PDB file of C-alpha atoms in Angstrom:
ATOM      1  CA  GLN A   1      77.189 -29.841   9.471  1.00  0.00           C
ATOM      2  CA  VAL A   2      75.912 -29.862   5.915  1.00  0.00           C
ATOM      3  CA  GLN A   3      72.403 -31.245   5.510  1.00  0.00           C
ATOM      4  CA  LEU A   4      70.173 -31.569   2.486  1.00  0.00           C
ATOM      5  CA  GLN A   5      66.416 -31.777   3.031  1.00  0.00           C
ATOM      6  CA  GLN A   6      64.239 -32.600   0.044  1.00  0.00           C
ATOM      7  CA  TRP A   7      60.530 -32.635  -0.583  1.00  0.00           C
ATOM      8  CA  GLY A   8      57.942 -32.935  -3.328  1.00  0.00           C
ATOM      9  CA  ALA A   9      54.922 -34.869  -4.548  1.00  0.00           C
ATOM     10  CA  GLY A  10      55.268 -38.619  -4.295  1.00  0.00           C
ATOM     11  CA  LEU A  11      52.415 -39.800  -6.520  1.00  0.00           C
ATOM     12  CA  LEU A  12      51.905 -38.617 -10.068  1.00  0.00           C
ATOM     13  CA  LYS A  13      49.771 -39.608 -13.020  1.00  0.00           C
ATOM     14  CA  PRO A  14      51.296 -40.202 -16.454  1.00  0.00           C
ATOM     15  CA  SER A  15      51.949 -36.967 -18.372  1.00  0.00           C
ATOM     16  CA  GLU A  16      52.151 -34.877 -15.198  1.00  0.00           C
ATOM     17  CA  THR A  17      55.197 -32.916 -14.104  1.00  0.00           C
ATOM     18  CA  LEU A  18      57.476 -34.140 -11.324  1.00  0.00           C
ATOM     19  CA  SER A  19      58.619 -31.353  -9.041  1.00  0.00           C
ATOM     20  CA  LEU A  20      61.136 -31.728  -6.205  1.00  0.00           C
ATOM     21  CA  THR A  21      63.045 -29.200  -4.119  1.00  0.00           C
ATOM     22  CA  CYS A  22      66.171 -29.625  -2.022  1.00  0.00           C
ATOM     23  CA  ALA A  23      67.278 -27.191   0.686  1.00  0.00           C
ATOM     24  CA  LEU A  24      70.790 -26.798   2.022  1.00  0.00           C
ATOM     25  CA  SER A  25      71.519 -26.085   5.651  1.00  0.00           C
ATOM     26  CA  GLY A  26      74.877 -25.650   7.321  1.00  0.00           C
ATOM     27  CA  GLY A  27      76.963 -24.907   4.279  1.00  0.00           C
ATOM     28  CA  SER A  28      77.750 -22.639   1.378  1.00  0.00           C
ATOM     29  CA  PHE A  29      75.962 -22.821  -1.939  1.00  0.00           C
ATOM     30  CA  SER A  30      78.852 -21.565  -4.018  1.00  0.00           C
ATOM     31  CA  GLY A  31      81.720 -23.714  -5.127  1.00  0.00           C
ATOM     32  CA  TYR A  32      79.832 -26.941  -5.628  1.00  0.00           C
ATOM     33  CA  PHE A  33      77.619 -28.668  -8.152  1.00  0.00           C
ATOM     34  CA  TRP A  34      74.095 -29.501  -6.961  1.00  0.00           C
ATOM     35  CA  ASN A  35      72.774 -32.755  -8.373  1.00  0.00           C
ATOM     36  CA  TRP A  36      69.687 -34.841  -8.837  1.00  0.00           C
ATOM     37  CA  ILE A  37      70.130 -38.611  -9.010  1.00  0.00           C
ATOM     38  CA  ARG A  38      67.487 -41.335  -9.135  1.00  0.00           C
ATOM     39  CA  GLN A  39      67.195 -45.062  -8.595  1.00  0.00           C
ATOM     40  CA  PRO A  40      64.299 -46.970 -10.154  1.00  0.00           C
ATOM     41  CA  PRO A  41      63.100 -50.049  -8.232  1.00  0.00           C
ATOM     42  CA  GLY A  42      65.531 -52.913  -8.710  1.00  0.00           C
ATOM     43  CA  LYS A  43      67.855 -50.851 -10.895  1.00  0.00           C
ATOM     44  CA  GLY A  44      71.028 -48.833 -10.471  1.00  0.00           C
ATOM     45  CA  LEU A  45      71.566 -45.168  -9.784  1.00  0.00           C
ATOM     46  CA  GLU A  46      71.101 -42.741 -12.681  1.00  0.00           C
ATOM     47  CA  TRP A  47      72.427 -39.202 -12.785  1.00  0.00           C
ATOM     48  CA  ILE A  48      69.736 -36.729 -13.877  1.00  0.00           C
ATOM     49  CA  GLY A  49      71.459 -33.361 -13.915  1.00  0.00           C
ATOM     50  CA  ASP A  50      73.253 -30.676 -11.962  1.00  0.00           C
ATOM     51  CA  ILE A  51      73.548 -26.948 -11.461  1.00  0.00           C
ATOM     52  CA  ASN A  52      76.061 -24.585  -9.888  1.00  0.00           C
ATOM     53  CA  HIS A  53      75.362 -21.452  -7.884  1.00  0.00           C
ATOM     54  CA  SER A  54      75.504 -19.336 -11.032  1.00  0.00           C
ATOM     55  CA  GLY A  55      72.758 -21.383 -12.664  1.00  0.00           C
ATOM     56  CA  SER A  56      74.911 -23.250 -15.149  1.00  0.00           C
ATOM     57  CA  THR A  57      73.347 -26.662 -15.796  1.00  0.00           C
ATOM     58  CA  ASN A  58      74.241 -30.072 -17.184  1.00  0.00           C
ATOM     59  CA  TYR A  59      71.705 -32.762 -17.995  1.00  0.00           C
ATOM     60  CA  ASN A  60      71.664 -36.455 -18.753  1.00  0.00           C
ATOM     61  CA  PRO A  61      71.204 -36.616 -22.546  1.00  0.00           C
ATOM     62  CA  SER A  62      68.580 -39.332 -22.130  1.00  0.00           C
ATOM     63  CA  LEU A  63      66.378 -36.895 -20.200  1.00  0.00           C
ATOM     64  CA  GLU A  64      67.259 -33.664 -21.950  1.00  0.00           C
ATOM     65  CA  GLY A  65      64.152 -31.903 -23.182  1.00  0.00           C
ATOM     66  CA  ARG A  66      62.089 -33.044 -20.206  1.00  0.00           C
ATOM     67  CA  VAL A  67      64.306 -31.996 -17.302  1.00  0.00           C
ATOM     68  CA  THR A  68      64.994 -28.613 -15.762  1.00  0.00           C
ATOM     69  CA  VAL A  69      67.166 -27.965 -12.713  1.00  0.00           C
ATOM     70  CA  SER A  70      66.997 -24.510 -11.178  1.00  0.00           C
ATOM     71  CA  VAL A  71      68.523 -22.771  -8.175  1.00  0.00           C
ATOM     72  CA  ASP A  72      67.445 -20.112  -5.703  1.00  0.00           C
ATOM     73  CA  THR A  73      70.629 -19.076  -3.933  1.00  0.00           C
ATOM     74  CA  SER A  74      68.792 -16.648  -1.636  1.00  0.00           C
ATOM     75  CA  LYS A  75      66.896 -19.589  -0.154  1.00  0.00           C
ATOM     76  CA  LYS A  76      69.779 -22.059  -0.572  1.00  0.00           C
ATOM     77  CA  GLU A  77      67.455 -24.304  -2.544  1.00  0.00           C
ATOM     78  CA  PHE A  78      67.614 -26.081  -5.866  1.00  0.00           C
ATOM     79  CA  SER A  79      64.816 -27.795  -7.711  1.00  0.00           C
ATOM     80  CA  LEU A  80      64.060 -30.480 -10.260  1.00  0.00           C
ATOM     81  CA  LYS A  81      61.246 -30.492 -12.776  1.00  0.00           C
ATOM     82  CA  LEU A  82      60.643 -33.461 -15.052  1.00  0.00           C
ATOM     83  CA  THR A  83      57.787 -33.140 -17.509  1.00  0.00           C
ATOM     84  CA  SER A  84      55.587 -35.748 -19.166  1.00  0.00           C
ATOM     85  CA  VAL A  85      56.378 -38.472 -16.665  1.00  0.00           C
ATOM     86  CA  THR A  86      55.684 -42.122 -17.366  1.00  0.00           C
ATOM     87  CA  ALA A  87      55.910 -45.284 -15.289  1.00  0.00           C
ATOM     88  CA  ALA A  88      59.574 -45.465 -16.279  1.00  0.00           C
ATOM     89  CA  ASP A  89      60.180 -42.369 -14.152  1.00  0.00           C
ATOM     90  CA  THR A  90      59.096 -44.181 -11.007  1.00  0.00           C
ATOM     91  CA  ALA A  91      62.129 -44.070  -8.731  1.00  0.00           C
ATOM     92  CA  VAL A  92      63.648 -42.816  -5.517  1.00  0.00           C
ATOM     93  CA  TYR A  93      64.996 -39.371  -6.298  1.00  0.00           C
ATOM     94  CA  TYR A  94      67.979 -37.963  -4.390  1.00  0.00           C
ATOM     95  CA  CYS A  95      69.546 -34.551  -4.268  1.00  0.00           C
ATOM     96  CA  ALA A  96      73.293 -34.464  -3.648  1.00  0.00           C
ATOM     97  CA  ARG A  97      76.178 -32.019  -3.398  1.00  0.00           C
ATOM     98  CA  TYR A  98      79.225 -32.646  -5.609  1.00  0.00           C
ATOM     99  CA  ASP A  99      82.641 -31.508  -4.467  1.00  0.00           C
ATOM    100  CA  TYR A 100      84.934 -30.899  -7.406  1.00  0.00           C
ATOM    101  CA  HIS A 101      87.604 -28.867  -5.580  1.00  0.00           C
ATOM    102  CA  SER A 102      89.698 -31.245  -3.604  1.00  0.00           C
ATOM    103  CA  ALA A 103      88.176 -34.515  -4.713  1.00  0.00           C
ATOM    104  CA  GLU A 104      85.605 -35.547  -7.247  1.00  0.00           C
ATOM    105  CA  HIS A 105      82.798 -36.997  -5.143  1.00  0.00           C
ATOM    106  CA  PHE A 106      79.292 -36.505  -3.788  1.00  0.00           C
ATOM    107  CA  ASP A 107      79.820 -35.516  -0.181  1.00  0.00           C
ATOM    108  CA  SER A 108      76.271 -34.936   1.020  1.00  0.00           C
ATOM    109  CA  TRP A 109      72.908 -36.426   0.040  1.00  0.00           C
ATOM    110  CA  GLY A 110      69.255 -35.832   0.736  1.00  0.00           C
ATOM    111  CA  GLN A 111      67.112 -38.511   2.309  1.00  0.00           C
ATOM    112  CA  GLY A 112      65.460 -39.478  -0.961  1.00  0.00           C
ATOM    113  CA  THR A 113      61.894 -39.119  -2.221  1.00  0.00           C
ATOM    114  CA  LEU A 114      59.969 -42.041  -3.682  1.00  0.00           C
ATOM    115  CA  VAL A 115      58.075 -40.834  -6.724  1.00  0.00           C
ATOM    116  CA  THR A 116      55.523 -43.232  -8.150  1.00  0.00           C
ATOM    117  CA  VAL A 117      53.926 -42.653 -11.528  1.00  0.00           C
ATOM    118  CA  SER A 118      50.661 -44.538 -11.884  1.00  0.00           C
ATOM    119  CA  SER A 119      47.276 -43.978 -13.424  1.00  0.00           C
TER     120      SER A 119
ATOM    121  CA  GLN B   1      78.961 -45.403 -19.826  1.00  0.00           C
ATOM    122  CA  SER B   2      78.219 -48.752 -18.150  1.00  0.00           C
ATOM    123  CA  ALA B   3      77.605 -49.086 -14.447  1.00  0.00           C
ATOM    124  CA  LEU B   4      80.372 -50.235 -12.160  1.00  0.00           C
ATOM    125  CA  THR B   5      79.972 -53.896 -11.245  1.00  0.00           C
ATOM    126  CA  GLN B   6      79.428 -54.831  -7.608  1.00  0.00           C
ATOM    127  CA  PRO B   7      78.330 -58.161  -6.125  1.00  0.00           C
ATOM    128  CA  PRO B   8      74.592 -58.027  -5.324  1.00  0.00           C
ATOM    129  CA  SER B   9      75.141 -59.240  -1.788  1.00  0.00           C
ATOM    130  CA  ALA B  10      77.763 -59.934   0.847  1.00  0.00           C
ATOM    131  CA  SER B  11      77.552 -61.142   4.414  1.00  0.00           C
ATOM    132  CA  GLY B  12      79.542 -61.818   7.533  1.00  0.00           C
ATOM    133  CA  SER B  13      79.152 -62.547  11.206  1.00  0.00           C
ATOM    134  CA  PRO B  14      79.638 -59.858  13.850  1.00  0.00           C
ATOM    135  CA  GLY B  15      83.320 -59.149  14.307  1.00  0.00           C
ATOM    136  CA  GLN B  16      84.302 -60.542  10.928  1.00  0.00           C
ATOM    137  CA  SER B  17      85.377 -58.596   7.853  1.00  0.00           C
ATOM    138  CA  VAL B  18      83.612 -58.243   4.540  1.00  0.00           C
ATOM    139  CA  THR B  19      85.099 -56.865   1.330  1.00  0.00           C
ATOM    140  CA  ILE B  20      83.024 -55.455  -1.534  1.00  0.00           C
ATOM    141  CA  SER B  21      84.481 -55.046  -5.004  1.00  0.00           C
ATOM    142  CA  CYS B  22      83.671 -52.353  -7.549  1.00  0.00           C
ATOM    143  CA  THR B  23      84.879 -53.143 -11.055  1.00  0.00           C
ATOM    144  CA  GLY B  24      85.014 -50.547 -13.788  1.00  0.00           C
ATOM    145  CA  THR B  25      87.243 -49.822 -16.735  1.00  0.00           C
ATOM    146  CA  SER B  26      90.436 -48.032 -17.632  1.00  0.00           C
ATOM    147  CA  SER B  27      88.300 -44.958 -18.338  1.00  0.00           C
ATOM    148  CA  ASP B  28      86.911 -44.606 -14.836  1.00  0.00           C
ATOM    149  CA  VAL B  29      88.152 -46.665 -11.852  1.00  0.00           C
ATOM    150  CA  GLY B  30      91.481 -47.380 -13.497  1.00  0.00           C
ATOM    151  CA  ALA B  31      92.032 -43.868 -14.786  1.00  0.00           C
ATOM    152  CA  TYR B  32      91.643 -41.717 -11.690  1.00  0.00           C
ATOM    153  CA  ASN B  33      92.048 -42.021  -7.948  1.00  0.00           C
ATOM    154  CA  TYR B  34      88.550 -40.687  -7.475  1.00  0.00           C
ATOM    155  CA  VAL B  35      86.512 -43.613  -6.236  1.00  0.00           C
ATOM    156  CA  SER B  36      84.057 -43.002  -3.423  1.00  0.00           C
ATOM    157  CA  TRP B  37      81.954 -45.363  -1.325  1.00  0.00           C
ATOM    158  CA  TYR B  38      78.593 -44.789   0.323  1.00  0.00           C
ATOM    159  CA  GLN B  39      76.430 -46.514   2.911  1.00  0.00           C
ATOM    160  CA  ARG B  40      72.669 -46.338   2.651  1.00  0.00           C
ATOM    161  CA  HIS B  41      70.188 -47.528   5.244  1.00  0.00           C
ATOM    162  CA  PRO B  42      66.557 -47.918   4.080  1.00  0.00           C
ATOM    163  CA  GLY B  43      64.808 -44.565   3.947  1.00  0.00           C
ATOM    164  CA  LYS B  44      67.904 -42.657   4.958  1.00  0.00           C
ATOM    165  CA  ALA B  45      70.308 -40.379   3.122  1.00  0.00           C
ATOM    166  CA  PRO B  46      73.377 -42.117   1.702  1.00  0.00           C
ATOM    167  CA  GLN B  47      76.457 -41.417   3.825  1.00  0.00           C
ATOM    168  CA  LEU B  48      79.949 -40.895   2.409  1.00  0.00           C
ATOM    169  CA  LEU B  49      82.345 -43.493   3.801  1.00  0.00           C
ATOM    170  CA  ILE B  50      85.410 -43.219   1.565  1.00  0.00           C
ATOM    171  CA  TYR B  51      86.606 -40.742  -1.062  1.00  0.00           C
ATOM    172  CA  GLU B  52      89.706 -40.610  -3.252  1.00  0.00           C
ATOM    173  CA  VAL B  53      89.913 -44.429  -3.043  1.00  0.00           C
ATOM    174  CA  SER B  54      91.006 -44.645   0.591  1.00  0.00           C
ATOM    175  CA  LYS B  55      90.351 -41.384   2.494  1.00  0.00           C
ATOM    176  CA  ARG B  56      87.795 -41.293   5.287  1.00  0.00           C
ATOM    177  CA  PRO B  57      85.777 -38.171   6.118  1.00  0.00           C
ATOM    178  CA  SER B  58      85.865 -37.130   9.738  1.00  0.00           C
ATOM    179  CA  GLY B  59      83.450 -39.151  11.816  1.00  0.00           C
ATOM    180  CA  VAL B  60      83.665 -42.331   9.740  1.00  0.00           C
ATOM    181  CA  PRO B  61      85.042 -45.216  11.840  1.00  0.00           C
ATOM    182  CA  ASP B  62      88.395 -46.641  10.777  1.00  0.00           C
ATOM    183  CA  ARG B  63      86.654 -50.018  10.432  1.00  0.00           C
ATOM    184  CA  PHE B  64      85.880 -48.808   6.927  1.00  0.00           C
ATOM    185  CA  SER B  65      88.795 -48.829   4.496  1.00  0.00           C
ATOM    186  CA  GLY B  66      89.188 -48.535   0.754  1.00  0.00           C
ATOM    187  CA  SER B  67      91.743 -49.612  -1.821  1.00  0.00           C
ATOM    188  CA  LYS B  68      92.181 -49.964  -5.562  1.00  0.00           C
ATOM    189  CA  SER B  69      94.047 -52.254  -7.916  1.00  0.00           C
ATOM    190  CA  GLY B  70      93.816 -51.641 -11.627  1.00  0.00           C
ATOM    191  CA  ASN B  71      90.189 -51.278 -12.658  1.00  0.00           C
ATOM    192  CA  THR B  72      88.800 -52.650  -9.390  1.00  0.00           C
ATOM    193  CA  ALA B  73      88.224 -50.725  -6.178  1.00  0.00           C
ATOM    194  CA  SER B  74      87.364 -52.403  -2.897  1.00  0.00           C
ATOM    195  CA  LEU B  75      85.689 -51.450   0.370  1.00  0.00           C
ATOM    196  CA  THR B  76      86.489 -53.485   3.472  1.00  0.00           C
ATOM    197  CA  VAL B  77      84.358 -53.354   6.587  1.00  0.00           C
ATOM    198  CA  SER B  78      86.276 -54.799   9.519  1.00  0.00           C
ATOM    199  CA  GLY B  79      84.814 -55.807  12.840  1.00  0.00           C
ATOM    200  CA  LEU B  80      81.302 -56.079  11.433  1.00  0.00           C
ATOM    201  CA  GLN B  81      78.553 -54.656  13.612  1.00  0.00           C
ATOM    202  CA  ALA B  82      74.795 -55.053  13.358  1.00  0.00           C
ATOM    203  CA  GLU B  83      74.495 -51.405  12.335  1.00  0.00           C
ATOM    204  CA  ASP B  84      76.664 -52.101   9.267  1.00  0.00           C
ATOM    205  CA  GLU B  85      73.786 -53.988   7.660  1.00  0.00           C
ATOM    206  CA  ALA B  86      72.943 -51.680   4.765  1.00  0.00           C
ATOM    207  CA  ASP B  87      73.373 -51.098   1.052  1.00  0.00           C
ATOM    208  CA  TYR B  88      76.792 -49.976  -0.173  1.00  0.00           C
ATOM    209  CA  PHE B  89      77.592 -48.437  -3.524  1.00  0.00           C
ATOM    210  CA  CYS B  90      80.630 -46.997  -5.245  1.00  0.00           C
ATOM    211  CA  ILE B  91      80.949 -44.056  -7.609  1.00  0.00           C
ATOM    212  CA  ALA B  92      83.911 -43.331  -9.844  1.00  0.00           C
ATOM    213  CA  TYR B  93      84.941 -40.166 -11.635  1.00  0.00           C
ATOM    214  CA  ALA B  94      85.194 -40.687 -15.393  1.00  0.00           C
ATOM    215  CA  GLY B  95      86.552 -37.376 -16.568  1.00  0.00           C
ATOM    216  CA  SER B  96      84.466 -35.607 -19.179  1.00  0.00           C
ATOM    217  CA  SER B  97      81.930 -38.433 -18.975  1.00  0.00           C
ATOM    218  CA  GLY B  98      81.079 -37.427 -15.424  1.00  0.00           C
ATOM    219  CA  SER B  99      80.430 -39.994 -12.712  1.00  0.00           C
ATOM    220  CA  VAL B 100      79.804 -43.695 -13.069  1.00  0.00           C
ATOM    221  CA  PHE B 101      77.688 -45.412 -10.448  1.00  0.00           C
ATOM    222  CA  GLY B 102      78.035 -48.843  -8.918  1.00  0.00           C
ATOM    223  CA  SER B 103      75.213 -51.373  -9.017  1.00  0.00           C
ATOM    224  CA  GLY B 104      75.091 -51.641  -5.228  1.00  0.00           C
ATOM    225  CA  THR B 105      75.753 -54.391  -2.690  1.00  0.00           C
ATOM    226  CA  LYS B 106      73.494 -55.400   0.161  1.00  0.00           C
ATOM    227  CA  VAL B 107      75.519 -56.360   3.216  1.00  0.00           C
ATOM    228  CA  SER B 108      73.920 -58.645   5.760  1.00  0.00           C
ATOM    229  CA  VAL B 109      75.242 -59.223   9.261  1.00  0.00           C
ATOM    230  CA  LEU B 110      74.472 -62.815  10.147  1.00  0.00           C
TER     231      LEU B 110
END
């Protein structure tokens, strides 16, 4: 059974760098897109970016320049870095696997990490 | 692209049915049969309930069903159980624009 386990710092000060990692167990890393998605308090879900096993990335234009998604296939892990955070980056952050073969959908999610940005 | 519109809340008594709508546009919900639905309990990972409008992954009870008409997709939960109290959200494929996310619906079991 595919499982995604994520971790990272939950409290940051403005201007610091958000760093989260997501590890895959029970599945293959190739053939999917690996995503980061967030949900600010009281707001909807926002796609942040994705990466495939080869390291090819796509980013939300509104975050481009601050966001980096990377992958370590040997560890079956992928990571998110978001620089120069502000209070607007306070959100629950999720990692998720995207299946684009048979059907376009996110078929597995991490448990979410609440990241709070506060001075 | 704009978020998919869902009602903020829905409710029903145990054993009843509740239907949640997910309204998009002709560029997302109406354009492709790639609408998926998810259940999220507080502090837990979202779980895939429905994909490709009406398909259920193995292990998802057949109390959960999906459909689509035009630019609106729907999720119906039949035979409501206490454990169905959760947040539900839809996601639609929008081609080169990627995925569009629903605003989420909180379902309460009375």
